[in-house]
Tab-separated table of C-alpha atoms in Angstrom:
chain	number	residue	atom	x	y	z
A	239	UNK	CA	4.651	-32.364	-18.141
A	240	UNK	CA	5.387	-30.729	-14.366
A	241	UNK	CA	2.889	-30.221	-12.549
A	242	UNK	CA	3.048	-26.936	-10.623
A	243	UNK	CA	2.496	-26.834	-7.371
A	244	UNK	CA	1.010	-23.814	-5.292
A	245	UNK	CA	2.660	-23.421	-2.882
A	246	UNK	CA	6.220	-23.250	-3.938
A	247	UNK	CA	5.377	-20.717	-6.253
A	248	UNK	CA	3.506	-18.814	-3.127
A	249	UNK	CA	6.885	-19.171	-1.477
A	250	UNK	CA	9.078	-17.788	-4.426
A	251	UNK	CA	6.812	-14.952	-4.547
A	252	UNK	CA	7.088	-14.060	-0.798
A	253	UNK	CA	10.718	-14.370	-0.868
A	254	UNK	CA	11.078	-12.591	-3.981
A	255	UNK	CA	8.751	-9.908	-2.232
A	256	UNK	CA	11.039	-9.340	0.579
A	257	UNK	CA	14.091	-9.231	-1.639
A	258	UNK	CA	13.042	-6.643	-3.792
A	259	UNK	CA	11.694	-4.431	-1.251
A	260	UNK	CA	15.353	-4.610	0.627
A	261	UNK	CA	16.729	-4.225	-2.700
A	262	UNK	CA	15.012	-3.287	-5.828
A	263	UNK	CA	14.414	-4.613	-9.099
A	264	UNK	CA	18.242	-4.316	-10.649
A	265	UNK	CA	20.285	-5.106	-7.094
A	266	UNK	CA	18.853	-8.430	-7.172
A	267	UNK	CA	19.316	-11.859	-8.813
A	268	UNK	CA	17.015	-14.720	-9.544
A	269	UNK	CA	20.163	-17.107	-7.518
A	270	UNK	CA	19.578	-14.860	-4.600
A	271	UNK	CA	16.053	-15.433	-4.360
A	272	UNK	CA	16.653	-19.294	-4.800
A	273	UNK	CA	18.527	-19.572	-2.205
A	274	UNK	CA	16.696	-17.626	0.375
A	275	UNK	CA	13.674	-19.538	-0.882
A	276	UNK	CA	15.299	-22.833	-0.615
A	277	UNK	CA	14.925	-23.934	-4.425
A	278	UNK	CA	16.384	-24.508	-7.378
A	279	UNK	CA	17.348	-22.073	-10.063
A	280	UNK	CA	14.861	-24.079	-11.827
A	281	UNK	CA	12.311	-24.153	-9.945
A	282	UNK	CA	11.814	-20.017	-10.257
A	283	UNK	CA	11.957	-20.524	-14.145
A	284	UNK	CA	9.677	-23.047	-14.183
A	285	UNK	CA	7.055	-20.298	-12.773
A	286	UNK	CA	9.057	-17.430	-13.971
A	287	UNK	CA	10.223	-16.635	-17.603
A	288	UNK	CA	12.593	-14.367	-16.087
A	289	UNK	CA	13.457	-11.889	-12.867
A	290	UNK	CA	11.206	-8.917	-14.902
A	291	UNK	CA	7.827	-11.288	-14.914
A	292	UNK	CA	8.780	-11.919	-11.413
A	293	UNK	CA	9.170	-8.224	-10.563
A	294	UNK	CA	5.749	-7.425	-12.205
A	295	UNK	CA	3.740	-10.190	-10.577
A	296	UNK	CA	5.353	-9.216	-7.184
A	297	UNK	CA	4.620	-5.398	-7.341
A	298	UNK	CA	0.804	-6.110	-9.172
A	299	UNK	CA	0.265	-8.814	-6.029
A	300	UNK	CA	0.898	-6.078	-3.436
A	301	UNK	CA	-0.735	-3.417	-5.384
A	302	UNK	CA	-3.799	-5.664	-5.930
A	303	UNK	CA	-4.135	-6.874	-2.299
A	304	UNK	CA	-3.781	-2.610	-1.269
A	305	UNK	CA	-6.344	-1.849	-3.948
A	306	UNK	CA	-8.882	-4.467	-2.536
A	307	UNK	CA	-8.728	-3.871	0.929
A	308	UNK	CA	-9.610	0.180	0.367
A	309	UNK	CA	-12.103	-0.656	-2.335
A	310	UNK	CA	-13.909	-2.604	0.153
A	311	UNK	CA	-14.013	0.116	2.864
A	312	UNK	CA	-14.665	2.880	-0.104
A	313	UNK	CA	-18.267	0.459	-1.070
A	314	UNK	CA	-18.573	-0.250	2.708
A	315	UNK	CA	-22.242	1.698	2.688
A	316	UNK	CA	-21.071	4.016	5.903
A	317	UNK	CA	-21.617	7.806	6.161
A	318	UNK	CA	-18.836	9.551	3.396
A	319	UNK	CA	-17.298	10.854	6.645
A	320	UNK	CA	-16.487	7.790	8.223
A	321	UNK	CA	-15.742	6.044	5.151
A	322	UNK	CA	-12.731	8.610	4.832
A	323	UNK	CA	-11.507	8.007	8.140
A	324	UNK	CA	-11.501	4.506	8.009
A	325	UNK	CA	-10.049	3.686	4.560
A	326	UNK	CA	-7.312	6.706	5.318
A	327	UNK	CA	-6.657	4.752	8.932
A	328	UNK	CA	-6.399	1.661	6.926
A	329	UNK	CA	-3.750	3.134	4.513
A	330	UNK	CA	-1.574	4.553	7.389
A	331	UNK	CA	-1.804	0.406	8.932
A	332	UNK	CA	-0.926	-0.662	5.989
A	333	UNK	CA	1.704	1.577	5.538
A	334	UNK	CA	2.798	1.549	9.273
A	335	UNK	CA	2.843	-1.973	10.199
A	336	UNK	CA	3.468	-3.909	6.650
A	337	UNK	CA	6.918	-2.753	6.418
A	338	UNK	CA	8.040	-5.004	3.330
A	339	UNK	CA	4.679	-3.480	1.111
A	340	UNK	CA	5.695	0.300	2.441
A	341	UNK	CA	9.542	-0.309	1.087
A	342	UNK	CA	8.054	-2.320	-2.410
A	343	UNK	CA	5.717	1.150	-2.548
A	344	UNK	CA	9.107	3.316	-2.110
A	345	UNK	CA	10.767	1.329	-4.957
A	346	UNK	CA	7.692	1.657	-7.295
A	347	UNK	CA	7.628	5.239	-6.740
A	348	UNK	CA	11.248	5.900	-7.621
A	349	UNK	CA	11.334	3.234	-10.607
A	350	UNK	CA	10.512	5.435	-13.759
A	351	UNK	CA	11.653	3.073	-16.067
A	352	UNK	CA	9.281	0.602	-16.030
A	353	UNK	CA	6.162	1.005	-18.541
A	354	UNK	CA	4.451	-2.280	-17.524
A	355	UNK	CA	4.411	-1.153	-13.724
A	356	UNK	CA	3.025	2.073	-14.588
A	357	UNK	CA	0.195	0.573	-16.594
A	358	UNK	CA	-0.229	-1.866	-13.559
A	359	UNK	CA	-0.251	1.101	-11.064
A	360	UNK	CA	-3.084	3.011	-13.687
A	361	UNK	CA	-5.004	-0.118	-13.675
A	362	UNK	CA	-5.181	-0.648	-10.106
A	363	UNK	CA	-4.840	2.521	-8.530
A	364	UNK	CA	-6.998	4.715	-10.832
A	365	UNK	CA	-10.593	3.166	-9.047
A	366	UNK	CA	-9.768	3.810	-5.998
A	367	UNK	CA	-8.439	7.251	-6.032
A	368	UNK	CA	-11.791	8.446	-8.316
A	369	UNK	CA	-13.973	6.765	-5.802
A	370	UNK	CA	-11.922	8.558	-3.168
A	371	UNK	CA	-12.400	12.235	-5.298
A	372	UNK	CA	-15.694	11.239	-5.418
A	373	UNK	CA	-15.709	10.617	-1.461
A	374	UNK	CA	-13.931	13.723	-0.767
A	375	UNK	CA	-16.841	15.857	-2.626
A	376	UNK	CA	-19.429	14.020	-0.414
A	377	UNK	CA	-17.545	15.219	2.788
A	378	UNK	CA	-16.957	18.960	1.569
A	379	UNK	CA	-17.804	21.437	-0.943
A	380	UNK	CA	-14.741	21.885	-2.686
A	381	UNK	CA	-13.567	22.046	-6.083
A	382	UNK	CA	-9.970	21.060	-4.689
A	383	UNK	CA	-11.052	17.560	-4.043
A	384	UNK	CA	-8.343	15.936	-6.855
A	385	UNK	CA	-5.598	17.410	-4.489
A	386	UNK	CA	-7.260	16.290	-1.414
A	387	UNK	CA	-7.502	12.707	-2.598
A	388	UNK	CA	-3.962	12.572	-3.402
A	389	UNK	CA	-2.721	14.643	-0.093
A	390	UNK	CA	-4.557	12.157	1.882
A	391	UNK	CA	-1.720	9.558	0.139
A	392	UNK	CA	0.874	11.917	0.285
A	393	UNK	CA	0.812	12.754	3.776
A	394	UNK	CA	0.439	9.277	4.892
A	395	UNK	CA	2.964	7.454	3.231
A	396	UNK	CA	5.382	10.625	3.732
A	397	UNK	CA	4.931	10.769	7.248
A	398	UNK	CA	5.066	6.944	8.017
A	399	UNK	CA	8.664	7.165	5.794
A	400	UNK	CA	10.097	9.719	7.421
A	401	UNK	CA	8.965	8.814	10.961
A	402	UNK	CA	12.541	7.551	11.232
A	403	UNK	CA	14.472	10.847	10.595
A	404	UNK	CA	11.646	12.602	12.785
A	405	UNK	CA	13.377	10.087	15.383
A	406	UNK	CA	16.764	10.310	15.198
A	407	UNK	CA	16.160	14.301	15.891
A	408	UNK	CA	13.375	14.376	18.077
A	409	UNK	CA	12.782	12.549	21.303
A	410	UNK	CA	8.736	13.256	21.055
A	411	UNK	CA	6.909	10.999	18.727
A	412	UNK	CA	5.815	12.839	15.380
A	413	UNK	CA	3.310	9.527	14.624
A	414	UNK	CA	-0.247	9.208	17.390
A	415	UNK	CA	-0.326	5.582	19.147
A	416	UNK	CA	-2.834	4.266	16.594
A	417	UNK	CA	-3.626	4.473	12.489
A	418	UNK	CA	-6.601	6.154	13.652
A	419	UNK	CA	-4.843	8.597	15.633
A	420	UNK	CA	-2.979	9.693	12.308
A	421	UNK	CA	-5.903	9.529	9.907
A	422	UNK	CA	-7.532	11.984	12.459
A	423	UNK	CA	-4.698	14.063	12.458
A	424	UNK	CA	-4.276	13.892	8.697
A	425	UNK	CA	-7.933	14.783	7.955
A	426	UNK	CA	-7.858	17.274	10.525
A	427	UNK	CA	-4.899	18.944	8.634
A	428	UNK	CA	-6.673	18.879	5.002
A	429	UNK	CA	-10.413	19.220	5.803
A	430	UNK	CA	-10.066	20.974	9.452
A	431	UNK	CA	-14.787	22.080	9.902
A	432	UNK	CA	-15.730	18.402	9.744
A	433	UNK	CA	-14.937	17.143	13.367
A	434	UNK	CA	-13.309	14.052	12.762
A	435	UNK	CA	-12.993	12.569	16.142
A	436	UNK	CA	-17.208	11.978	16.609
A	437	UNK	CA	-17.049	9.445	13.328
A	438	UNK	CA	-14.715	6.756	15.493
A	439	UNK	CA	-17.161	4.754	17.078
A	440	UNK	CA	-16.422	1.495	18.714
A	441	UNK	CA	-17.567	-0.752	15.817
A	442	UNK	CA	-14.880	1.034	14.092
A	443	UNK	CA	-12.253	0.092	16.611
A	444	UNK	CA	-12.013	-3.975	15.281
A	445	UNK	CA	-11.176	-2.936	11.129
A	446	UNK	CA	-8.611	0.072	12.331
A	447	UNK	CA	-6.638	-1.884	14.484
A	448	UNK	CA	-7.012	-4.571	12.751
A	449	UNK	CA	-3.341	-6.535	11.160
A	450	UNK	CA	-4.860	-9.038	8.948
């Protein structure tokens, strides 16, 4: 029997990674990734039943990874208020500076037909974004804080995406130097009485600007 070895298969699934981010499930072929990954046809099937299990286990690798780093910062034991800024300055880093997750997240978003990624996005997602509705209701007395949750999503991933139109039409920059810069200004935008800017302190500084 083959043994399997680790780190090929680590490779295949970064290469596949940046493949289907640049081009989405269907505008890509197992041969393509092969050959930017330097192996055989194969050696993708011996890991891979086929480009749809490789699809899945790419998008529920980057989903996972997303969904651990905020769970970790939503359990972090800080005041609610700084909580929110921090895990909504980590999603705008994320977002910002991994540029092959934030194009994967744009082709998740637009592919409808795909029941196992849904179910995968459910799984993963649906923790996170209660513990966030439950964070939200901490910070203020609302009974909006569903649509808060999500617009704190919304508004970062649709500003980060169209920072480049913003650029091609305006000289000024429409993002703040820092993900903490934008989570203030995001916050500030959907929950404007809490006075965001006192809850960045300097031990703060380290896990915002962070890139790891």
């Amino acid at each position: 029997m083959t043994q399997r070895n680790p780190d090929i298969k680590s490779d295949i699934l970064a290469t596949a990674t940046r493949i289907f981010a640049d081009c989405g499930c269907e505008g890509t072929t197992i041969r393509q990734i092969a050959q930017h990954a330097n192996v055989s046809l194969p050696s993708i099937y011996h890991y891979f039943s086929d480009k749809h299990s490789l699809y899945i286990q790419v998008c529920s690798r980057a989903i996972e990874e997303m969904s651990r780093r905020q769970q970790k910062i939503l359990h972090s034991g800080l005041p609610p208020q700084q909580v929110l800024l921090q895990f909504t300055a980590s999603l705008c880093q994320q977002l910002h500076e991994n540029v092959v997750f934030a194009k994967l997240l744009q082709r998740l978003l637009v592919d409808k037909e795909n029941s196992d990624l849904d179910e995968i996005s459910r799984t993963l997602f649906q923790q996170s974004f209660r513990d966030l509705i439950d964070l939200v209701s901490t910070v203020v007395t609302t009974s909006d804080a569903p649509f808060l949750a999500f617009s704190v999503y919304a508004l970062a991933f649709g500003l980060i995406q169209l920072n480049t139109v913003h650029d091609a039409v305006q000289p000024e920059p429409l993002i703040p130097g820092t993900p903490a810069d934008l989570a203030i200004r995001i916050l500030e935008l959907l929950m404007p009485n809490v006075g965001w800017k006192q809850y960045v302190t300097d031990e703060d500084l380290p896990l915002i600007g962070a890139t790891a």
